[in-house]
Short mmCIF file of C-alpha atoms and ligand atoms in Angstrom, two decimals:
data_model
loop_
_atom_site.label_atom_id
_atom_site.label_comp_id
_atom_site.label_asym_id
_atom_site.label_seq_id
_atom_site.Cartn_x
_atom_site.Cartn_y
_atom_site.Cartn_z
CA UNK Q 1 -32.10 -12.94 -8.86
CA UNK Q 2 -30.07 -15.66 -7.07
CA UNK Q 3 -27.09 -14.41 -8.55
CA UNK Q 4 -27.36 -11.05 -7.61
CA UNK Q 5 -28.27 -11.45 -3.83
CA UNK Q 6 -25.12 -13.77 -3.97
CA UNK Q 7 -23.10 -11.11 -6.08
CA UNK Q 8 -23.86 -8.68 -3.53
CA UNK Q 9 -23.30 -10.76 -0.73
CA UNK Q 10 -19.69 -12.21 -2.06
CA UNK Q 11 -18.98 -8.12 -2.62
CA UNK Q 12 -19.95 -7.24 0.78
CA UNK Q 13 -17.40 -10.05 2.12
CA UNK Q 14 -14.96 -9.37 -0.38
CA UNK Q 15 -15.55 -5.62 0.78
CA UNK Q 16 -15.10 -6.48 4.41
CA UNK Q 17 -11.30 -8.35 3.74
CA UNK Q 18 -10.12 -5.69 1.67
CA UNK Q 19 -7.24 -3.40 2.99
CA UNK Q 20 -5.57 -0.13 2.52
CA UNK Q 21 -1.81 -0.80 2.54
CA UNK Q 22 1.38 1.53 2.68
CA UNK Q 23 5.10 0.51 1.87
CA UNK Q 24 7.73 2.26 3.06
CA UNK Q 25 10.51 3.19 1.13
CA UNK Q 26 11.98 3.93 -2.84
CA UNK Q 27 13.81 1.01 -3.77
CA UNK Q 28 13.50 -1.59 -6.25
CA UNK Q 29 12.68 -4.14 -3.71
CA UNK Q 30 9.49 -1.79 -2.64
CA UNK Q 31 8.57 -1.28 -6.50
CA UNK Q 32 8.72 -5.47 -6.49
CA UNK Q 33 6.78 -5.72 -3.16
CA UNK Q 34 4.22 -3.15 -4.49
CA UNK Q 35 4.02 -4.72 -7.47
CA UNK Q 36 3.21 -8.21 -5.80
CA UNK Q 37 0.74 -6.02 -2.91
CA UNK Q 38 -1.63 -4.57 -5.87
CA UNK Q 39 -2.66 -7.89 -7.38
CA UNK Q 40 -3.87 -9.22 -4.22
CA UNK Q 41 -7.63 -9.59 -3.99
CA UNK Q 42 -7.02 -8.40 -0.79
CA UNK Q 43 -5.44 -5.00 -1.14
CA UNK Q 44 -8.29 -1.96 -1.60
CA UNK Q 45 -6.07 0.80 -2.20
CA UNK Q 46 -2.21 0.69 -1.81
CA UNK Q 47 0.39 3.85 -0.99
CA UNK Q 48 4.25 3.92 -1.33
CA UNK Q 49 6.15 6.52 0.71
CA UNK Q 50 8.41 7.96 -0.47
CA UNK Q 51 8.51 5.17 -3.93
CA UNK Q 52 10.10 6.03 -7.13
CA UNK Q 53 9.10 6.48 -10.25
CA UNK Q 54 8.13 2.82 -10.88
CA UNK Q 55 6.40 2.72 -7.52
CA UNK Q 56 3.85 5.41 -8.89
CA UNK Q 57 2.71 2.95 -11.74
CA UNK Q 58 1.44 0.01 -9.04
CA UNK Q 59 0.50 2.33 -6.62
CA UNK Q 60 0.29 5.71 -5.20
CA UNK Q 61 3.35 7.79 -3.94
CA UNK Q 62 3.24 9.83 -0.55
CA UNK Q 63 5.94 12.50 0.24
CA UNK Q 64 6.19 10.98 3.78
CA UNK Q 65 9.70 10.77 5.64
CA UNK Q 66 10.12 7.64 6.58
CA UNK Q 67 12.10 8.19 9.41
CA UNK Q 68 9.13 10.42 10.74
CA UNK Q 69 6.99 7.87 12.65
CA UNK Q 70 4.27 10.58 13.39
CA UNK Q 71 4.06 12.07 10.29
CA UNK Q 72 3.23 8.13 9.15
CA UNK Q 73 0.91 7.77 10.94
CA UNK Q 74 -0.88 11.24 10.55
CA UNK Q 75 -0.90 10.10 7.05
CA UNK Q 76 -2.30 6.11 8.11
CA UNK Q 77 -5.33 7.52 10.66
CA UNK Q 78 -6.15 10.10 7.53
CA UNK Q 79 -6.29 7.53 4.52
CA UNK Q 80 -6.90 4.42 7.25
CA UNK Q 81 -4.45 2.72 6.40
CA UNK Q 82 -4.64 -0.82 8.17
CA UNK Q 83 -1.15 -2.33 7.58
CA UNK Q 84 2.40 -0.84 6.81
CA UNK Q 85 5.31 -3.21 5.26
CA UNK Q 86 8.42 -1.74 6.27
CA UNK Q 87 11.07 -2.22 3.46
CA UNK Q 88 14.55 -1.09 4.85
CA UNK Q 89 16.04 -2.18 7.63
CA UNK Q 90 16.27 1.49 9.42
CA UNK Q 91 12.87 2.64 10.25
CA UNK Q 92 12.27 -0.93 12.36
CA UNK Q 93 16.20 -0.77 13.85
CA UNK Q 94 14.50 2.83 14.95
CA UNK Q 95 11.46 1.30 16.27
CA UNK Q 96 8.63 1.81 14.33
CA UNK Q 97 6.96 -1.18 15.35
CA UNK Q 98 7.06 -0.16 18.99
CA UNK Q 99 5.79 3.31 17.97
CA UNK Q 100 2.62 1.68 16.20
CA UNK Q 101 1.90 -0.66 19.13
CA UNK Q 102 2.03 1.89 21.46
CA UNK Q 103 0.70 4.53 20.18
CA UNK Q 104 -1.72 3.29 17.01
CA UNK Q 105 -1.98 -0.46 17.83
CA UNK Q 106 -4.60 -0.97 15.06
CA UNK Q 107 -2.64 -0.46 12.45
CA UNK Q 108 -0.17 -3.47 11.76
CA UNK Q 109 3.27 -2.78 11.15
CA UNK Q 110 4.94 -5.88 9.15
CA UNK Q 111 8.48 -5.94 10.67
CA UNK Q 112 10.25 -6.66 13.71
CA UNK Q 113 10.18 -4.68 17.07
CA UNK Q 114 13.18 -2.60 18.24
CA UNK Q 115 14.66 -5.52 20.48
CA UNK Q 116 14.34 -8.12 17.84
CA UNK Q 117 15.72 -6.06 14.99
CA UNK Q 118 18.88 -5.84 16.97
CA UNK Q 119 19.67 -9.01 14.97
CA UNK Q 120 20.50 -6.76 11.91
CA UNK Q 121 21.02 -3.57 13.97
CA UNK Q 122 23.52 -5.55 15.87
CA UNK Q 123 26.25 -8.30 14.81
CA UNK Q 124 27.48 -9.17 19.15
CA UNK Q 125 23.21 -9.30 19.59
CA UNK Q 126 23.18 -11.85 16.64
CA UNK Q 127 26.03 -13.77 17.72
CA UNK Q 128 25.16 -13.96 21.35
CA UNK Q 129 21.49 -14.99 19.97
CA UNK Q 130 22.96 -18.27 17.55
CA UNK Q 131 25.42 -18.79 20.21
CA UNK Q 132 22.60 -18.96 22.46
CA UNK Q 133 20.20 -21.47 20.50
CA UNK Q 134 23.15 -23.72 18.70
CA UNK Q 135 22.86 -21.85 15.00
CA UNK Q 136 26.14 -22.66 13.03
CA UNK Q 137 28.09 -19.25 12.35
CA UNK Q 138 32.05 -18.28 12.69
CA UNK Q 139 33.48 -17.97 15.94
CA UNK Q 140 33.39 -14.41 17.03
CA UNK Q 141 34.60 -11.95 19.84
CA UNK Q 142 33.47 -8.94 20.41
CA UNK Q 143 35.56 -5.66 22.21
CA UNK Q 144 35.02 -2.06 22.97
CA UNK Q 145 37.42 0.66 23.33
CA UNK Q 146 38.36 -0.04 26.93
CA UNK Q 147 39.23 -3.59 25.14
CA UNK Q 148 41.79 -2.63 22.50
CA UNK Q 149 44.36 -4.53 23.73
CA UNK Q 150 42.78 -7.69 23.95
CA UNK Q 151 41.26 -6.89 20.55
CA UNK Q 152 44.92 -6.49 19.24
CA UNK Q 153 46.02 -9.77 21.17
CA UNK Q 154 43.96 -11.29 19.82
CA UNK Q 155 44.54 -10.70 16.16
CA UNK Q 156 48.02 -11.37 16.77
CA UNK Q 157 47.34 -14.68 18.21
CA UNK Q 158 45.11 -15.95 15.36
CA UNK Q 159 45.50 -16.07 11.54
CA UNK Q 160 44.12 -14.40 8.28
CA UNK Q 161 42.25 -13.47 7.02
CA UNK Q 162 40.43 -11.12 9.83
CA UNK Q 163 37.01 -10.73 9.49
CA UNK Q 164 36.38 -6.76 11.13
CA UNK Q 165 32.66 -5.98 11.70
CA UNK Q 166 31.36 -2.89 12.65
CA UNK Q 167 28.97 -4.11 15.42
CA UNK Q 168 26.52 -1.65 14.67
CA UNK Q 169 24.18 -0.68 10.90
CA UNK Q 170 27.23 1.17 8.55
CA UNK Q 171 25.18 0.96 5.41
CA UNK Q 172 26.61 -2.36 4.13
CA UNK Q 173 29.86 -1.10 4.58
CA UNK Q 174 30.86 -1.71 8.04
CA UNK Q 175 32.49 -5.57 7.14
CA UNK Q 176 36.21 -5.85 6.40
CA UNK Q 177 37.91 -9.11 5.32
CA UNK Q 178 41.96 -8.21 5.75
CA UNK Q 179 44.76 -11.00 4.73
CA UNK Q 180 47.24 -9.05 6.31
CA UNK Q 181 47.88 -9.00 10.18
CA UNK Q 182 49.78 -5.50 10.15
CA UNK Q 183 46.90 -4.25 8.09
CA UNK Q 184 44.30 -5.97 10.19
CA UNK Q 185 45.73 -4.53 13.18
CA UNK Q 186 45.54 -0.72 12.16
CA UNK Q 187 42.11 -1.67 10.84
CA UNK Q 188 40.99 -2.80 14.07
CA UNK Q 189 41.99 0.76 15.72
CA UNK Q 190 41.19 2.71 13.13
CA UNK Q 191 37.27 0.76 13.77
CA UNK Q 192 37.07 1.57 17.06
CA UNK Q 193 38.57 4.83 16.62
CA UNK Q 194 35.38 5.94 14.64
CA UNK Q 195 35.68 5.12 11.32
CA UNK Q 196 32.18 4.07 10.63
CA UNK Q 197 31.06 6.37 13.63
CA UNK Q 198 29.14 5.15 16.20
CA UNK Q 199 28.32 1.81 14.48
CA UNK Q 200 32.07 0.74 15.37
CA UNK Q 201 32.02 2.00 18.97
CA UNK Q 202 32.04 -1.99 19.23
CA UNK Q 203 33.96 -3.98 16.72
CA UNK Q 204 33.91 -8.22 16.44
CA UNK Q 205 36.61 -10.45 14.83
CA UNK Q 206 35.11 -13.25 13.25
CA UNK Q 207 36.60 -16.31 12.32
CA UNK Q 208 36.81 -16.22 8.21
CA UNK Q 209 34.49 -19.26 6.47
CA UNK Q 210 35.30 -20.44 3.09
CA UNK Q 211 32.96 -21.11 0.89
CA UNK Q 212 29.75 -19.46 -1.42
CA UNK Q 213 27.20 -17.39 -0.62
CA UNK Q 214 23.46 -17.92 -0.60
CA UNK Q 215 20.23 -16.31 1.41
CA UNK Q 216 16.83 -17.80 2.52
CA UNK Q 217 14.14 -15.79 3.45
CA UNK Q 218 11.22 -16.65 5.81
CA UNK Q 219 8.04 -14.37 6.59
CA UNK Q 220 6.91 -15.16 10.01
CA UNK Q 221 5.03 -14.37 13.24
CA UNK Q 222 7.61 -15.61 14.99
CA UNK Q 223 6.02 -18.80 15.99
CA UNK Q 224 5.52 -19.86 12.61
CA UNK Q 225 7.07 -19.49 9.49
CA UNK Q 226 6.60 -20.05 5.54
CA UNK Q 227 9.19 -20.62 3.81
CA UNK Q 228 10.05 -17.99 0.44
CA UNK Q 229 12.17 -19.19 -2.84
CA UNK Q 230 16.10 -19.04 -1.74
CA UNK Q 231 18.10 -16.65 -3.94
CA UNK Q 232 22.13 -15.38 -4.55
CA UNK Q 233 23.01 -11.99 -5.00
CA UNK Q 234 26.25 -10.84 -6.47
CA UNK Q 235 27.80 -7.43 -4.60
CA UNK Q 236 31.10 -6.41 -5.84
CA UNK Q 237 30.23 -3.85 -8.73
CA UNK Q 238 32.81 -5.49 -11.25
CA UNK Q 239 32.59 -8.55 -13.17
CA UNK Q 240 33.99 -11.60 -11.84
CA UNK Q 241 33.34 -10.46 -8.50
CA UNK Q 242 35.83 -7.25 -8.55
CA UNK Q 243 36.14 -3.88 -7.26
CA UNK Q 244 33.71 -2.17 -4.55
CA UNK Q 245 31.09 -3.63 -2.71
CA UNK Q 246 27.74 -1.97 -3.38
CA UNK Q 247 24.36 -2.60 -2.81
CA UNK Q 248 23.90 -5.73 -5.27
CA UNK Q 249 24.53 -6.10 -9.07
CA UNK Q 250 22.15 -8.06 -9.52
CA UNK Q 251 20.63 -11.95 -8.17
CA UNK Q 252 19.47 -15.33 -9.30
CA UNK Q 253 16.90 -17.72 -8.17
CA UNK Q 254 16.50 -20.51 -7.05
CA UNK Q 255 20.28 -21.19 -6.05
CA UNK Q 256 21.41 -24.53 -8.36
CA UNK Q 257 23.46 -25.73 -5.62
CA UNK Q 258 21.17 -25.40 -2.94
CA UNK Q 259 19.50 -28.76 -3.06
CA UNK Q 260 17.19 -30.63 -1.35
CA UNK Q 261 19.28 -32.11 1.18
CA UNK Q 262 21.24 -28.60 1.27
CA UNK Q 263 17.59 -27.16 2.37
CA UNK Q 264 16.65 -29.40 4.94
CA UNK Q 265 19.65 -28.93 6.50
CA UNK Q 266 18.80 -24.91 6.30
CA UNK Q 267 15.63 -25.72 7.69
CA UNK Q 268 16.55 -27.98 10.58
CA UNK Q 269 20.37 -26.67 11.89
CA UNK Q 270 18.80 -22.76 11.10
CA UNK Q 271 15.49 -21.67 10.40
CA UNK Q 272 13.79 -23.67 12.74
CA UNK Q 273 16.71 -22.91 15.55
CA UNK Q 274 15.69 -19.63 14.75
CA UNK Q 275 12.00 -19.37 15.47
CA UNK Q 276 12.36 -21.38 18.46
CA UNK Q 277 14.76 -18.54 19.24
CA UNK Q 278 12.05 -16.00 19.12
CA UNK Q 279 9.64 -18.63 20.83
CA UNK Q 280 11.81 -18.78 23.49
CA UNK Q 281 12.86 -14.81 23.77
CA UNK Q 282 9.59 -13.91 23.69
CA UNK Q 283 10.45 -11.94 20.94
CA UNK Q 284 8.05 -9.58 19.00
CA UNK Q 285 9.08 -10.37 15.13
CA UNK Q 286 5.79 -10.65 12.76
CA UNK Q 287 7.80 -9.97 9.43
CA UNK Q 288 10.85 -11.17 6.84
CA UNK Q 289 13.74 -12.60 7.80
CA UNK Q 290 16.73 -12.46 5.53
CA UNK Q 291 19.11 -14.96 6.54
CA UNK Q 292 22.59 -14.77 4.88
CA UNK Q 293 24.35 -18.57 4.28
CA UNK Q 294 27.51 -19.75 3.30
CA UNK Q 295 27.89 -22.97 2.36
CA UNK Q 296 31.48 -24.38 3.91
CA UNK Q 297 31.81 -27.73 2.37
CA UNK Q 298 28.31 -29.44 2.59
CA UNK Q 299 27.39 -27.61 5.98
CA UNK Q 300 25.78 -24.29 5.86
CA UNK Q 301 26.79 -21.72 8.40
CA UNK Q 302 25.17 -17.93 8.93
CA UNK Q 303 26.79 -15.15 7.60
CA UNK Q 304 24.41 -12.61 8.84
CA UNK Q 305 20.76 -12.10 9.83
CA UNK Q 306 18.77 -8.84 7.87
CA UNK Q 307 15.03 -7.84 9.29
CA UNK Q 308 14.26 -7.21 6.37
CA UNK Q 309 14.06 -8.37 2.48
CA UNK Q 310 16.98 -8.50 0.40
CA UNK Q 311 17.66 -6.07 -2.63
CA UNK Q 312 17.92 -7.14 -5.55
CA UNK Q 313 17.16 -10.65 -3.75
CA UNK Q 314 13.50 -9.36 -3.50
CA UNK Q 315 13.41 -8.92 -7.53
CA UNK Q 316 13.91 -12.68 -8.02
CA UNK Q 317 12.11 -14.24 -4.58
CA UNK Q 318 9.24 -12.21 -5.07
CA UNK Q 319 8.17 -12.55 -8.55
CA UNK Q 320 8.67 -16.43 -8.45
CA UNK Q 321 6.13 -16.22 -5.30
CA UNK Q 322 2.65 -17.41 -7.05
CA UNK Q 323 0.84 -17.35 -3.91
CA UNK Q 324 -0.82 -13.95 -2.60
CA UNK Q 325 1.85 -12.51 -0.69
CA UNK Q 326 -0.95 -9.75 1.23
CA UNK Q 327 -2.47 -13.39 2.05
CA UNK Q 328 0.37 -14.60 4.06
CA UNK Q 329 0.97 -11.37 5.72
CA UNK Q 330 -2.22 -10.96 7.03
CA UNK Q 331 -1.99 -15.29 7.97
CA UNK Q 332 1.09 -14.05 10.01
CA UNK Q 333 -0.59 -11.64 12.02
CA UNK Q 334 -3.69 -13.44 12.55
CA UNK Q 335 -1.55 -16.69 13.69
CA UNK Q 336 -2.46 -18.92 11.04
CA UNK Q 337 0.64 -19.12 9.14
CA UNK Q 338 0.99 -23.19 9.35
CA UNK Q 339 -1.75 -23.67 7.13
CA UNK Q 340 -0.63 -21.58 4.46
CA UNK Q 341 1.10 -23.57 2.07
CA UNK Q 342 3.45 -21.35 -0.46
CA UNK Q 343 2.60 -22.06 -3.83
CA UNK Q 344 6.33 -20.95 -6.21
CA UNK Q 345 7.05 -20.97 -10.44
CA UNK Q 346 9.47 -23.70 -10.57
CA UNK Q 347 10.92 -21.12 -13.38
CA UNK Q 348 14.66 -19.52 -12.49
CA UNK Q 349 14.73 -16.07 -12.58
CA UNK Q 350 17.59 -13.13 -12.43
CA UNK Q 351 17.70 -9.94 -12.29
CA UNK Q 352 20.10 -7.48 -13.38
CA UNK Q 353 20.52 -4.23 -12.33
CA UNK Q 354 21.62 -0.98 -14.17
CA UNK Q 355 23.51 1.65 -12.13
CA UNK Q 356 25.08 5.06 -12.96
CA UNK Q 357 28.13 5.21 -14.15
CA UNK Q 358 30.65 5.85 -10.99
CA UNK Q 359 28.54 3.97 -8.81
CA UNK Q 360 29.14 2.75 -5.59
CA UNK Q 361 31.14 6.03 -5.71
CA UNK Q 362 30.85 9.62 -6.97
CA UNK Q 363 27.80 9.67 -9.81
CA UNK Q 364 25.16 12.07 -11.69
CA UNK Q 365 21.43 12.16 -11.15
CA UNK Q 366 18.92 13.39 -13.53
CA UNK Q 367 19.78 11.68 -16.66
CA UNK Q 368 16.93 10.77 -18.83
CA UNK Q 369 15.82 7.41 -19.13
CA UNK Q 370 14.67 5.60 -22.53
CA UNK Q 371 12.95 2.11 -22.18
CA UNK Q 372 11.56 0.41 -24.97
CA UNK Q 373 7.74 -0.66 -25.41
CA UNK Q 374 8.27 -4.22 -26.00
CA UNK Q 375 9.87 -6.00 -22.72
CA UNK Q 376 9.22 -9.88 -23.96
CA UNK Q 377 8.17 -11.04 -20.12
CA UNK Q 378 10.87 -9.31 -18.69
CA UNK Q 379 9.80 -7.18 -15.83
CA UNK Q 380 11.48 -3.99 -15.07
CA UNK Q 381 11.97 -2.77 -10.98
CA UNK Q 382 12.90 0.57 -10.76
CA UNK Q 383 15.37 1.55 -8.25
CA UNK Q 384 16.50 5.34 -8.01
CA UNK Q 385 14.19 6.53 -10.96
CA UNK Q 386 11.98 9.91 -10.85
CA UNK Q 387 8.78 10.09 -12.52
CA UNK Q 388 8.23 13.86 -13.67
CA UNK Q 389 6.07 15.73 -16.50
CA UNK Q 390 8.92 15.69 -18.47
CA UNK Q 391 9.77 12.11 -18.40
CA UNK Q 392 11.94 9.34 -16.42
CA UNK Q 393 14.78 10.26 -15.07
CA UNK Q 394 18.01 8.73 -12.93
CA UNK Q 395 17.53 9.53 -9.01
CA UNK Q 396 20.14 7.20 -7.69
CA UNK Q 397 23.26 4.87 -8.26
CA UNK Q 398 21.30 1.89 -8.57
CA UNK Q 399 18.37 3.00 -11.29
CA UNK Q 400 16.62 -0.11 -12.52
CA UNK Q 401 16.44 -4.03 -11.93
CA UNK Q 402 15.55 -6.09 -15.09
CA UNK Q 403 14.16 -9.51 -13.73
CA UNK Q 404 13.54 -11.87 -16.71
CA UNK Q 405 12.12 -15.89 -16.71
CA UNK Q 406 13.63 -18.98 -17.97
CA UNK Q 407 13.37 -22.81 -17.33
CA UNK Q 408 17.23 -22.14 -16.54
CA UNK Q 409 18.79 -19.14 -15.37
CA UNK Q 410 21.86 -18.39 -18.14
CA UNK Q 411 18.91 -18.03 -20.48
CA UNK Q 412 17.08 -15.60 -17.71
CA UNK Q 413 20.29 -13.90 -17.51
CA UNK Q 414 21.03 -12.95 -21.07
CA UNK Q 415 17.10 -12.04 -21.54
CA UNK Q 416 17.84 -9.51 -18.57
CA UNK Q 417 20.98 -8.12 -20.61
CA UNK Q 418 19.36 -7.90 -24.30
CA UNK Q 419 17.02 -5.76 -22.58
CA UNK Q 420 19.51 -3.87 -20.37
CA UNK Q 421 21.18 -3.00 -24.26
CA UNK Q 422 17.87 -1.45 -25.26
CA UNK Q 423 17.21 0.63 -22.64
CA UNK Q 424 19.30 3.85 -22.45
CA UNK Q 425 20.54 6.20 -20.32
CA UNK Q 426 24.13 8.48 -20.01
CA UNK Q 427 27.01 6.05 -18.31
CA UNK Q 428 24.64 3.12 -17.98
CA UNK Q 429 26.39 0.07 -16.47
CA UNK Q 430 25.41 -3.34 -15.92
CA UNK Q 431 27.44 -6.73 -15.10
CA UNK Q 432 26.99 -9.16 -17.70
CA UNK Q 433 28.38 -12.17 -15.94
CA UNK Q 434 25.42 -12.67 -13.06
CA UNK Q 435 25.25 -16.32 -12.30
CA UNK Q 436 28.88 -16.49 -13.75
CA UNK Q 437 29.80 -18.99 -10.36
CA UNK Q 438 27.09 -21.26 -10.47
P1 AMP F 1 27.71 -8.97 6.22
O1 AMP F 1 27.48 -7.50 6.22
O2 AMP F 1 27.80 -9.57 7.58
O3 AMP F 1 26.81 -9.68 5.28
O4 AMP F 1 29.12 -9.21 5.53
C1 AMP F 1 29.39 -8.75 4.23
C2 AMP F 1 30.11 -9.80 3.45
O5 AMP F 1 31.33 -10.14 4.11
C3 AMP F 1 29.36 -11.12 3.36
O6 AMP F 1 28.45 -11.10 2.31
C4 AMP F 1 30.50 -12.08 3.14
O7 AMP F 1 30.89 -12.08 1.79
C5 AMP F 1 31.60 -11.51 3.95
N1 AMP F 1 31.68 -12.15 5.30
C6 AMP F 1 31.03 -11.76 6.41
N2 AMP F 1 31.33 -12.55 7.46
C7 AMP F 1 32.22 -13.46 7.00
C8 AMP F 1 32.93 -14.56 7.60
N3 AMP F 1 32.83 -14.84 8.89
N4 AMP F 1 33.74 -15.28 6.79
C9 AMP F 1 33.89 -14.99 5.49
N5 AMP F 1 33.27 -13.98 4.87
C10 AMP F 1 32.44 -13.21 5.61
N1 LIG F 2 21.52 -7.45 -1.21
C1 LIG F 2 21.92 -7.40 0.14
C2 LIG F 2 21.04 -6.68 1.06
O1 LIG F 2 19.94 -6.30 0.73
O2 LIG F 2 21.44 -6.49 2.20
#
C-alpha cells in the first residue's frame, strides 16, 4: 500500500518534469545530441527535424524546414513541444531565438539570440567583442569596399602568411591562409569583390598564429557556465593533414596536450573573459559555445567563436558526458547552472568519419549502406544517411561517424577503423591517421 501511494506519487512528479523536446537539424552531431536527449529521465517524447536516418532510431523525424521558424513552431504548439536545441549555427544567426521569445515565449529555444550569435555570424563582431573584454586572439583589421586601398596597404606593409576572412558565415569556407603577398593581394580583391557573396562584403586580415589546434565547449546561460570535455578535430580531407578543407574527418577527446595548467589558463584568460562578456553586454546567450584554441607556445589564443556545437567534435564531447545533458539544459534556463557539477568518462574517445568518395567536392548519393550487427562498444553517428523501406542509404558527403572507447585514444582510433573496414558502401573513404599529431 505504502509503496504504491509513493509509486504514484514519484510518477506524478516524475510526470510533471518530463518534456517534449525537438532538435533541429540532420547531422551527426544531432543523431549524437539525440542520442544523449532520449536517455534522460527527463525527456517524454523527443522529435528531430529534419534528422537522418540514424536520427529516426533515438527519436522521431519531422519533415520541418528548419529555416521556416513558423512552420516550427506550428509543429511545437501542435505536439507541445517545450524546448528546441538548435544544432547548426544558421537558424540562430537567422534569429530563431528572437522569433520564439517574441512570438511563443514558452517554448525555450537552446541557442543564442540574433545579436549574440553575431560572434559566429560575424568575425569584426567577435574581434571587436575579445578586443573589448582582453580575450587573447591575432591582431586583426577589418575593411570594406570603400577601404580597398588601405586593405591592400596594408598587406603590403606586413608579412606572410595573410590570414583572409570572410567577415560574414561562408559555410566553413570563407578563411584563407596565403604565403604569398602577390597572391594575398588578388585574394583580398577578389574577397571583397564577391567571392563568397555577401559574407565577404567585409573582409579582415588577421595576424597568422603558429601553433595546434584545440576547442572547448561550454553550455551556458550566459551568467554561468559548465564546463564540457575539450576535444580536436582534424579538417583537411587527406591524411597527414592534406588536400581540401571539409567539414571534419574525424576528432579525438580529451586533447593529450591540453593539461591541467593548459585548462586553467582556458578557463581564466577565456572562458570566464567570455561570460563576463555577455554579463556585461547584456547579452541573451542560454546555449553552447564552441570556442576554437590554438595553442602558441604555452599560451592559448582564440581562433574563432561557433554558437553552436562542433561536428564531429560533438561525437567525442558528447558521449564522454556521463551526466544528463537535458539536466543541464533545463539548469541553464532555470539559472541554476553553478550547482551542477559535470560528471565525464575519464575514457578517450575518437571518432572517425566515413564520407563519399569525391567529398568535399563533386559526389553520389543513394548508395546503399551495409553495417554489420556486431559493433564491439563502438557507437555509430550517422551523418547524411536515409532511412527508407528498402534499406540505408548515402544522403550526403559526410555519411557516418564511428566513435569508439579506449583508456587511450590510438587504441579508440584503430577500434573506429576495424569497424569503418566492415561497414560498406560504393567509394567509402575514411582517414586512418586521426590523432596522427598528438
Ligand atoms: P575559422 O573558420 O576562423 O575557424 O578558420 C579556419 C581555420 O583557419 C582554423 O581552423 C585555423 O586552422 C585557421 N586559422 C584561422 N585563423 C587563423 C590565424 N589567425 N592564424 C593561423 N591560422 C588561422
Ligand atoms: N568541426 C568544425 C565545426 O563544426 O565548425
Amino acid at each position: 500500500m505504502f509503496y504504491s501511494i509513493v509509486s504514484v506519487f514519484c510518477a506524478k512528479i516524475v510526470k510533471t518534469y518530463m518534456h517534449r523536446i525537438l532538435i533541429l537539424g540532420s547531422g551527426g552531431r544531432e543523431h549524437a545530441l539525440a542520442w544523449k536527449i532520449c536517455q534522460s529521465d527527463l525527456c517524454q517524447k523527443l522529435y528531430t527535424a529534419p534528422g537522418n536516418g540514424g536520427t529516426s532510431s533515438v527519436s522521431q523525424n519531422v519533415d520541418l524546414d528548419i529555416s521556416n521558424f513558423r512552420q516550427i513552431a506550428e509543429f511545437c504548439e501542435w505536439k507541445n513541444v517545450e524546448f528546441i536545441i538548435v544544432g547548426p549555427e544558421q537558424p540562430l544567426v537567422d534569429g530563431i531565438v528572437d522569433y520564439f521569445l517574441e512570438n511563443h515565449p514558452k517554448i525555450k529555444v537552446f541557442g543564442p539570440d540574433k545579436q549574440a550569435a553575431q560572434l559566429e555570424g560575424s568575425k569584426d563582431f567577435a574581434n571587436q567583442f575579445m578586443a573589448k573584454y582582453n580575450i587573447p586572439t591575432a591582431g586583426s583589421k577589418s575593411f570594406e569596399l570603400d577601404q580597398l586601398n588601405e586593405g591592400l596597404e596594408h598587406i603590403r606593409n606586413s608579412k606572410g602568411p595573410y590570414v583572409l576572412k570572410a567577415d560574414g558565415l561562408a559555410a566553413g569556407k570563407g578563411v584563407l591562409i596565403i604565403e604569398d603577398q602577390e597572391e594575398a593581394l588578388i585574394a583580398f580583391k577578389e574577397m571583397l569583390g564577391g567571392k563568397f557573396g555577401k559574407a565577404s562584403s567585409k573582409v579582415v586580415i588577421e595576424e597568422f598564429l603558429d601553433g595546434i589546434e584545440f576547442s572547448v565547449f561550454v553550455l551556458t546561460n550566459g551568467k554561468e557556465y559548465v564546463l564540457l570535455p575539450e576535444a580536436k578535430d582534424y579538417k583537411r580531407i587527406g591524411e597527414g593533414d592534406q588536400g581540401l578543407n571539409t567539414g571534419g574527418m574525424g576528432a579525438v577527446s580529451p586533447v593529450p596536450f591540453v593539461d591541467e595548467n593548459m585548462m586553467k589558463k582556458v578557463k581564466d584568460r577565456i572562458i570566464q573573459p567570455t561570460i563576463n562578456g555577455f554579463k556585461a553586454e547584456n547579452m541573451n546567450y542560454t546555449g553552447f559555445v564552441f570556442i576554437g584554441l590554438i595553442k602558441v607556445g604555452e599560451d592559448p589564443y582564440v581562433i574563432e567563436y561557433n554558437c553552436r556545437m562542433g561536428d564531429p567534435e560533438t561525437e567525442v564531447v558528447i558521449p564522454r558526458i556521463e551526466s544528463d545533458l537535458m539536466e543541464l539544459i533545463q539548469a541553464a534556463f532555470e539559472y541554476n547552472l553553478s550547482e551542477k557539477e559535470i560528471k565525464t568518462t575519464s575514457q578517450s574517445a575518437c571518432t572517425v568519419m566515413m564520407v563519399s568518395g569525391g567529398y568535399p567536392e563533386k559526389y553520389e548519393k543513394g548508395k546503399s549502406i551495409e553495417i554489420p550487427e556486431k559493433c564491439n562498444g563502438s557507437l555509430i553517428f550517422h551523418a547524411g544517411t536515409k532511412s527508407t523501406k528498402n534499406g540505408l542509404f548515402t544522403n550526403g558527403g559526410r555519411v557516418l561517424a564511428i566513435t569508439s572507447f579506449n583508456d587511450n585514444f590510438q587504441d579508440a582510433v584503430i577500434q573506429s577503423m576495424n569497424l569503418a573496414d566492415k561497414i560498406n558502401f560504393e567509394n567509402k573513404f575514411f582517414r586512418r591517421d586521426i590523432g596522427f599529431d598528438l
